[in-house]
Short mmCIF file of C-alpha atoms in Angstrom, two decimals:
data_model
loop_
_atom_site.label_atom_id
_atom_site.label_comp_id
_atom_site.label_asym_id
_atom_site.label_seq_id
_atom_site.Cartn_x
_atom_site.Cartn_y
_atom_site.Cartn_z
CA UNK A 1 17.14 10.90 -58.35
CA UNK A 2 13.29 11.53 -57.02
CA UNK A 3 11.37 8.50 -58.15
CA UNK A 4 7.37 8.79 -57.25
CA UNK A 5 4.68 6.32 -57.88
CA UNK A 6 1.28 7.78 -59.28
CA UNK A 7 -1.66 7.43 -61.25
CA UNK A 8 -2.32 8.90 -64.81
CA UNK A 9 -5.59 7.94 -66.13
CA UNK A 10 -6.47 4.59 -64.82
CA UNK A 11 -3.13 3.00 -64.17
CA UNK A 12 -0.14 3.01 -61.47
CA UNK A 13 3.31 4.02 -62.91
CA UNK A 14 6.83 4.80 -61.71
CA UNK A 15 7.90 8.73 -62.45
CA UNK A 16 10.96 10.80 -61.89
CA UNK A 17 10.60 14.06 -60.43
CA UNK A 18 12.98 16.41 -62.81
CA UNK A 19 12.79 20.11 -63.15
CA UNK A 20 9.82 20.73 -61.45
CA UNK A 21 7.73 18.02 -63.47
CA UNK A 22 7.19 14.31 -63.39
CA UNK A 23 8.62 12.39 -66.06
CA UNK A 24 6.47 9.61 -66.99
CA UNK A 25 9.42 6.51 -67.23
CA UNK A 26 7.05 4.14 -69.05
CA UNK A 27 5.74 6.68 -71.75
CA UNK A 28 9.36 8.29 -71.58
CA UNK A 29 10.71 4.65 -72.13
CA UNK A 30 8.12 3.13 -75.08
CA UNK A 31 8.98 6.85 -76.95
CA UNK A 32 12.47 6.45 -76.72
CA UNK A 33 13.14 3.41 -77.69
CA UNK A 34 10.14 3.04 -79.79
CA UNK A 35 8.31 0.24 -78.36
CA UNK A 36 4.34 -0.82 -77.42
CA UNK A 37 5.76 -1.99 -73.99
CA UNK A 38 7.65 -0.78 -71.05
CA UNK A 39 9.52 -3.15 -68.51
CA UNK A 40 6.73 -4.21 -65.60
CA UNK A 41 9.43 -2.69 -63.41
CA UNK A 42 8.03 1.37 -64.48
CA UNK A 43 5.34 0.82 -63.19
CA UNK A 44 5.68 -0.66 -59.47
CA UNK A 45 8.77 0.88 -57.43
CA UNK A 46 9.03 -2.34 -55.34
CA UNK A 47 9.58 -4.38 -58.29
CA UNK A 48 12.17 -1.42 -59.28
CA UNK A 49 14.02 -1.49 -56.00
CA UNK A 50 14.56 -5.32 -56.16
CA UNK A 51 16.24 -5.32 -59.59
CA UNK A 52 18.73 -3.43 -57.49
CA UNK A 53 22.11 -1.61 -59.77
CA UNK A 54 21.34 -2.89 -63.09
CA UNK A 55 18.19 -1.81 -63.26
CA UNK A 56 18.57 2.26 -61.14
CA UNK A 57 21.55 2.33 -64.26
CA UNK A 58 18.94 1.55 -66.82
CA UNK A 59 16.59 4.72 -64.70
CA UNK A 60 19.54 7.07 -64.88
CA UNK A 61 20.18 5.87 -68.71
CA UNK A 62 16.82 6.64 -69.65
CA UNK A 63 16.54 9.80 -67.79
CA UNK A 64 19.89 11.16 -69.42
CA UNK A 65 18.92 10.15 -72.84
CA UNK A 66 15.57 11.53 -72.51
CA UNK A 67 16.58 14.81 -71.16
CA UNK A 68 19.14 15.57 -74.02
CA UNK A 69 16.78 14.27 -76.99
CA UNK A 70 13.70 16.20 -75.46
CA UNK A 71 11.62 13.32 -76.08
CA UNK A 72 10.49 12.58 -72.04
CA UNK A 73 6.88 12.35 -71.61
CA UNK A 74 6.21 14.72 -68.97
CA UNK A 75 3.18 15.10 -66.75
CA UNK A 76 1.93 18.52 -64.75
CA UNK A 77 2.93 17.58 -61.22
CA UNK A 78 -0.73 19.03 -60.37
CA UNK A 79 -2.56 17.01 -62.62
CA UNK A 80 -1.59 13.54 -61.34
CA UNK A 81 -2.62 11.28 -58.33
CA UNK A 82 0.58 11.17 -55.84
CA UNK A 83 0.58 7.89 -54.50
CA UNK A 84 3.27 6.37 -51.75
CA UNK A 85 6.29 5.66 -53.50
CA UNK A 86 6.38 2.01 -52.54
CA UNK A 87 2.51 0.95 -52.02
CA UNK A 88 2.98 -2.68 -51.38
CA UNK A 89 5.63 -2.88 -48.52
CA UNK A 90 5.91 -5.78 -46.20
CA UNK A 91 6.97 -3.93 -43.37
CA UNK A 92 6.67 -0.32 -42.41
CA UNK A 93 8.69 -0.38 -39.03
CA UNK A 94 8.50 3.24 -36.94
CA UNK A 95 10.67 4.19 -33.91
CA UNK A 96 8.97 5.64 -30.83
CA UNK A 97 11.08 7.98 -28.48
CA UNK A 98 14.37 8.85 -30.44
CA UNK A 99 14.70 12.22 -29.73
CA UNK A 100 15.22 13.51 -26.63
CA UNK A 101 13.08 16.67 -26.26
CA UNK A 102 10.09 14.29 -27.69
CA UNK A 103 10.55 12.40 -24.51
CA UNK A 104 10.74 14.75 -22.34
CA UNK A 105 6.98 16.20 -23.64
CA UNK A 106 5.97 13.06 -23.67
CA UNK A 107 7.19 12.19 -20.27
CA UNK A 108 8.89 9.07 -21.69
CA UNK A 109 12.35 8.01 -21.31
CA UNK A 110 14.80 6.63 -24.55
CA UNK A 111 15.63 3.03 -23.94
CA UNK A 112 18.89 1.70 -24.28
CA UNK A 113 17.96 0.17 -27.91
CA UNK A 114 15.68 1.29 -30.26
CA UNK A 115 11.82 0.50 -29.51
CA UNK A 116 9.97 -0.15 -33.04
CA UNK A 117 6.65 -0.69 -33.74
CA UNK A 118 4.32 -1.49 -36.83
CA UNK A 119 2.16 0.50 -39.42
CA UNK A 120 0.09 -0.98 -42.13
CA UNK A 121 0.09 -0.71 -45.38
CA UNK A 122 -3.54 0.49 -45.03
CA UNK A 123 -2.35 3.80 -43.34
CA UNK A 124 -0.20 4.44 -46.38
CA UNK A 125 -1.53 7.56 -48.42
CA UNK A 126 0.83 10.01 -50.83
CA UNK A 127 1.38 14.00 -50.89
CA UNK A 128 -1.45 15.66 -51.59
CA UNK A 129 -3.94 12.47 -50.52
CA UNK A 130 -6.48 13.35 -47.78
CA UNK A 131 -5.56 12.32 -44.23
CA UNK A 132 -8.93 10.72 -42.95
CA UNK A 133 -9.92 12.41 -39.60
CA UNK A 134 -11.63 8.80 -38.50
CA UNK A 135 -14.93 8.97 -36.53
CA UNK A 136 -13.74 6.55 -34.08
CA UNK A 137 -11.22 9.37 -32.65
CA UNK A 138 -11.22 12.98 -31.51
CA UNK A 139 -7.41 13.05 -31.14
CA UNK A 140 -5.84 13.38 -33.90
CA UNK A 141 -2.04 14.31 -33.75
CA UNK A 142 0.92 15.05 -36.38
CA UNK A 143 4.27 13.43 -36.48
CA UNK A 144 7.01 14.57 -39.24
CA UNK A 145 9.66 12.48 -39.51
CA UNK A 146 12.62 11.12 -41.54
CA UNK A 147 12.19 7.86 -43.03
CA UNK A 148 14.27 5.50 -45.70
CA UNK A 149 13.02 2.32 -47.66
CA UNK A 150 15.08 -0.59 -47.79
CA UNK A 151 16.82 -1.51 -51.28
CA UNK A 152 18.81 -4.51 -50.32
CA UNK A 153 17.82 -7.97 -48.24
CA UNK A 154 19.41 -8.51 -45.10
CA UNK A 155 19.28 -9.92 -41.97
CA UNK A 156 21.02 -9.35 -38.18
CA UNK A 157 22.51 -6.63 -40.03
CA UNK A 158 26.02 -4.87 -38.97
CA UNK A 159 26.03 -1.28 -37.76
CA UNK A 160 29.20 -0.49 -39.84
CA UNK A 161 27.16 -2.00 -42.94
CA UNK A 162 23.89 -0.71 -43.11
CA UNK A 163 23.74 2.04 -45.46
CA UNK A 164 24.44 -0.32 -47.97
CA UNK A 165 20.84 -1.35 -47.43
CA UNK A 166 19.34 1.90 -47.72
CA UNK A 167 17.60 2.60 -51.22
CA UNK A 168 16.55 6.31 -50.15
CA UNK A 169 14.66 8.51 -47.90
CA UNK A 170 11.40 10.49 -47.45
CA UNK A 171 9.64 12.16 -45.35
CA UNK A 172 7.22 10.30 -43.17
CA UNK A 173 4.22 12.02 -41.50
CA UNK A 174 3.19 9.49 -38.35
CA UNK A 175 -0.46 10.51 -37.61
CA UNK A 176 -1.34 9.45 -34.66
CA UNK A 177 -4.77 8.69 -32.84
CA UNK A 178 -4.20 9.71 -29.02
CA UNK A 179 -7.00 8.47 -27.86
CA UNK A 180 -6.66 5.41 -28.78
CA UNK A 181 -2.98 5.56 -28.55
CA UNK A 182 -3.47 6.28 -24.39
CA UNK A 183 -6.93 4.44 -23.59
CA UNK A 184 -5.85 4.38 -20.42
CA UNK A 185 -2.86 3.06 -18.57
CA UNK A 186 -4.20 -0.21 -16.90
CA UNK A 187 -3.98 -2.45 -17.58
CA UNK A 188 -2.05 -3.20 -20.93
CA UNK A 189 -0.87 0.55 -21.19
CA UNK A 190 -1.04 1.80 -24.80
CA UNK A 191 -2.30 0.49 -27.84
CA UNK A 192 0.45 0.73 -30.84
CA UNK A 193 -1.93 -0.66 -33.47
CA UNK A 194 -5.60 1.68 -33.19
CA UNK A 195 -3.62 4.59 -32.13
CA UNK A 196 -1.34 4.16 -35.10
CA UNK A 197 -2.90 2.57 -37.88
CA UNK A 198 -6.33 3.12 -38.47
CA UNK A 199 -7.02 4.52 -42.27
CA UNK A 200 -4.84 7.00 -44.08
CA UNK A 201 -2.85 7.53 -41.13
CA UNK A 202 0.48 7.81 -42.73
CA UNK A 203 1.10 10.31 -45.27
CA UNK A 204 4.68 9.48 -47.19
CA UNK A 205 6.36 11.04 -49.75
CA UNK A 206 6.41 12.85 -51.82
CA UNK A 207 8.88 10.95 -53.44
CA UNK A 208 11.56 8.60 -52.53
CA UNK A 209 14.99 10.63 -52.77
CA UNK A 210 18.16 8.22 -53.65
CA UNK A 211 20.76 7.54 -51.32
CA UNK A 212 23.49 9.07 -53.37
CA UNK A 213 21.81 12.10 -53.11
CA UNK A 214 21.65 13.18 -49.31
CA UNK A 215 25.17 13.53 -48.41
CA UNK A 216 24.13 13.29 -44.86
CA UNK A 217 21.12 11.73 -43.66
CA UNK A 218 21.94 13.11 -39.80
CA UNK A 219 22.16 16.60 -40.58
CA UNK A 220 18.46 17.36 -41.97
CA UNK A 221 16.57 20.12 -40.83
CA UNK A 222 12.78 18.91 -40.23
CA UNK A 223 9.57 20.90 -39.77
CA UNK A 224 5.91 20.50 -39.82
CA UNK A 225 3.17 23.14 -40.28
CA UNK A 226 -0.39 23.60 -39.64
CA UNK A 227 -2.54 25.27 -41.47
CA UNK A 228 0.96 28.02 -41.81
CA UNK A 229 1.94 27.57 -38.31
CA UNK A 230 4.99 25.89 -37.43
CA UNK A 231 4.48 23.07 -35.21
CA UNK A 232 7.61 20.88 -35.16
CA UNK A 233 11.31 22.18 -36.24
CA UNK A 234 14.13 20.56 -35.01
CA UNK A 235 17.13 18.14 -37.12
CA UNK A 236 18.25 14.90 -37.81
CA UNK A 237 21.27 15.55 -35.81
CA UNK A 238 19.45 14.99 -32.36
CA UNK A 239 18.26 11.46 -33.10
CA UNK A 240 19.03 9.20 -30.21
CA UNK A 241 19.38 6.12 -32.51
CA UNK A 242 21.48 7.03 -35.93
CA UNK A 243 20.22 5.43 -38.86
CA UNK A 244 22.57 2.46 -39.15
CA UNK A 245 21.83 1.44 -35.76
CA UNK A 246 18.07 1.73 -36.65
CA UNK A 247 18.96 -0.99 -39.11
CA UNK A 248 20.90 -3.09 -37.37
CA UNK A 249 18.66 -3.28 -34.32
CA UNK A 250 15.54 -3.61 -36.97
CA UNK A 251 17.24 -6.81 -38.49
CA UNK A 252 17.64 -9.12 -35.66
CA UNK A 253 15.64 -11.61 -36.33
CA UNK A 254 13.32 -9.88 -38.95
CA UNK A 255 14.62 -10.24 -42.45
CA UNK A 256 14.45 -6.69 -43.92
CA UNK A 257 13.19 -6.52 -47.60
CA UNK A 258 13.26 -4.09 -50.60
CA UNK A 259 10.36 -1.56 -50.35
CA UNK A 260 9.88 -1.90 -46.55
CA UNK A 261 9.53 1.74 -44.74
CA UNK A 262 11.62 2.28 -41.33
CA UNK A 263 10.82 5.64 -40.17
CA UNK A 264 13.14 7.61 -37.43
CA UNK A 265 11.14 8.64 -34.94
CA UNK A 266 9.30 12.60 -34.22
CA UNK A 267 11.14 15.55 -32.77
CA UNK A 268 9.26 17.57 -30.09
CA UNK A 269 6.10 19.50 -31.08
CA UNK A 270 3.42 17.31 -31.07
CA UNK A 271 0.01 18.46 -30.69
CA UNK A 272 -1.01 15.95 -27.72
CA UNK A 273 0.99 17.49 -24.60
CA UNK A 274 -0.65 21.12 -25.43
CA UNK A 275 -4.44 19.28 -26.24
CA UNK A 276 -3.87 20.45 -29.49
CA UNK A 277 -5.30 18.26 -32.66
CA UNK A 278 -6.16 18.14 -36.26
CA UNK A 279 -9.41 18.96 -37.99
CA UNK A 280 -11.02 18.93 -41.01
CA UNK A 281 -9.74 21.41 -43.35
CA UNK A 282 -6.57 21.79 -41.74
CA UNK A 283 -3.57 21.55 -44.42
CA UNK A 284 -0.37 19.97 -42.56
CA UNK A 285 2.88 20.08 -44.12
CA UNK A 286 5.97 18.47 -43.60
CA UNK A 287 8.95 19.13 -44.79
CA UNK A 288 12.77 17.92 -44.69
CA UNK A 289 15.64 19.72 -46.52
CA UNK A 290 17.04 18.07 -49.03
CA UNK A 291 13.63 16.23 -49.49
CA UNK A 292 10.62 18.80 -50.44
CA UNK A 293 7.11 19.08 -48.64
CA UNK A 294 4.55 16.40 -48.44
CA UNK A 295 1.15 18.42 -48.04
CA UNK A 296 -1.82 16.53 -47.03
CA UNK A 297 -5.35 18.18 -46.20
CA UNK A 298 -7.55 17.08 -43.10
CA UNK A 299 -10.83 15.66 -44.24
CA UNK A 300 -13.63 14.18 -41.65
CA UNK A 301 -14.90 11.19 -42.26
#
């Protein structure tokens, strides 16, 4: 399944991206089964995620039943407001460094475990959102990357284990502030939180694919595009880190929670080693196979 969050009208809801459309599951749900109310669960995918099984067999129950009576509710996928799939994470954990040829442009060398570092929810924006071009920075650089949400608790995780805690994945644009990333390198080096989190900073989306879905996660191809122009095109077979050890190392000691984001880490092709950056009116996609596109359009602020 592709599950999206968005807004139609005034209020938040959970939809499933079907035949080129969104089906509406709250509208879809109150017409089938000919109600006033919907489950709170349609209309916030955390709340979704953490009624784990039951609950994605009551999604694909609905879906089915809705598909062969031709009573869904569907919505133009260009007349609704994409929102992150999950907008209320805990924890959006990214992964600097894991893959090699991003190193080596970046002049940085993999570790011998994953190095993580946070994004806030305030960064979050969905496909087709505006990426804010912030005032405070002239360096503004592009990131695609693969990235899954967690659908089951867990802590100090196993390697051999981990997938079971994988809900599904998405694609992940990092946008990154250079200059505040690299104010200098003395005397506290760089700065993870300015040069990674200021204001719609993190495009994701444009929907949250299900596990069962992507037969392999490590075998994705992943581009990004400016304004046409491919930037970035590499695939999920080069990661340094695989995604179970992600997990694993992501766990110790942090309890990882339904909804929270851990993205994978940028191939090589980022604008910063050639001086390139975004602008205002530049249109950046990203795109993963299996996944789709998240588009997002450069506005100054």
């Amino acid at each position: 399944m592709r599950l999206l969050s968005f807004v139609w009208g005034s209020k938040q809801r959970v939809g499933a991206y079907v035949n080129n459309v969104v089906m509406d599951l709250p509208e879809t749900y109150m017409r089938i089964y000919e109600t006033d109310n919907a489950p709170n669960f349609l209309y916030d995918m955390k709340s979704l995620i953490e009624g784990g099984e039951p609950i994605m067999q009551l999604i694909r129950d609905l879906i089915n039943r809705a598909l062969k009576s031709g009573n869904a509710v569907v919505r133009d996928p260009a007349s609704i407001t994409w929102l992150p799939p999950v907008t209320n994470p805990e924890k959006i954990l990214c992964v600097a460094v894991n893959y090699r040829e991003h190193g080596k442009e970046s002049s940085a060398k993999p570790l011998d475990r994953p190095y993580f570092f946070p994004k806030f929810p305030n960064a979050l924006i969905g496909h087709k959102q505006p990426i804010l071009k912030p005032r405070a920075s002239k360096q503004v650089d592009w990131e695609v990357e693969l990235a899954l949400i967690i659908g089951r608790k867990g802590k100090y995780i196993d390697v051999d284990r981990a997938l079971d805690h994988v809900f599904g994945y998405l694609i992940l644009n990092d946008i990154s502030m250079r200059d505040w990333q690299f104010p200098s390198k003395e005397p506290y080096g760089m700065d993870w939180i300015y040069g990674k989190s200021m204001d719609s900073s993190t495009p994701v989306g444009p929907y949250v694919v299900t596990k069962d879905e992507i037969e392999d996660p490590h075998n994705l191809r992943l581009t990004l595009r400016v304004n046409g122009e491919v930037e970035q095109d590499d695939n999920t077979k080069n990661l340094i880190f695989k995604i179970p050890e992600l997990i694993h190392w992501a766990s110790q000691g942090i309890t990882l929670k339904p909804g929270d984001y851990i993205s994978t880490g940028t191939p090589a092709g980022v604008g910063f080693p050639r001086n390139k950056f975004l602008k205002g009116g530049d249109v950046v996609e990203a795109e993963i196979e299996g996944i789709g596109t998240l588009m997002n359009t450069v506005i100054e602020e």
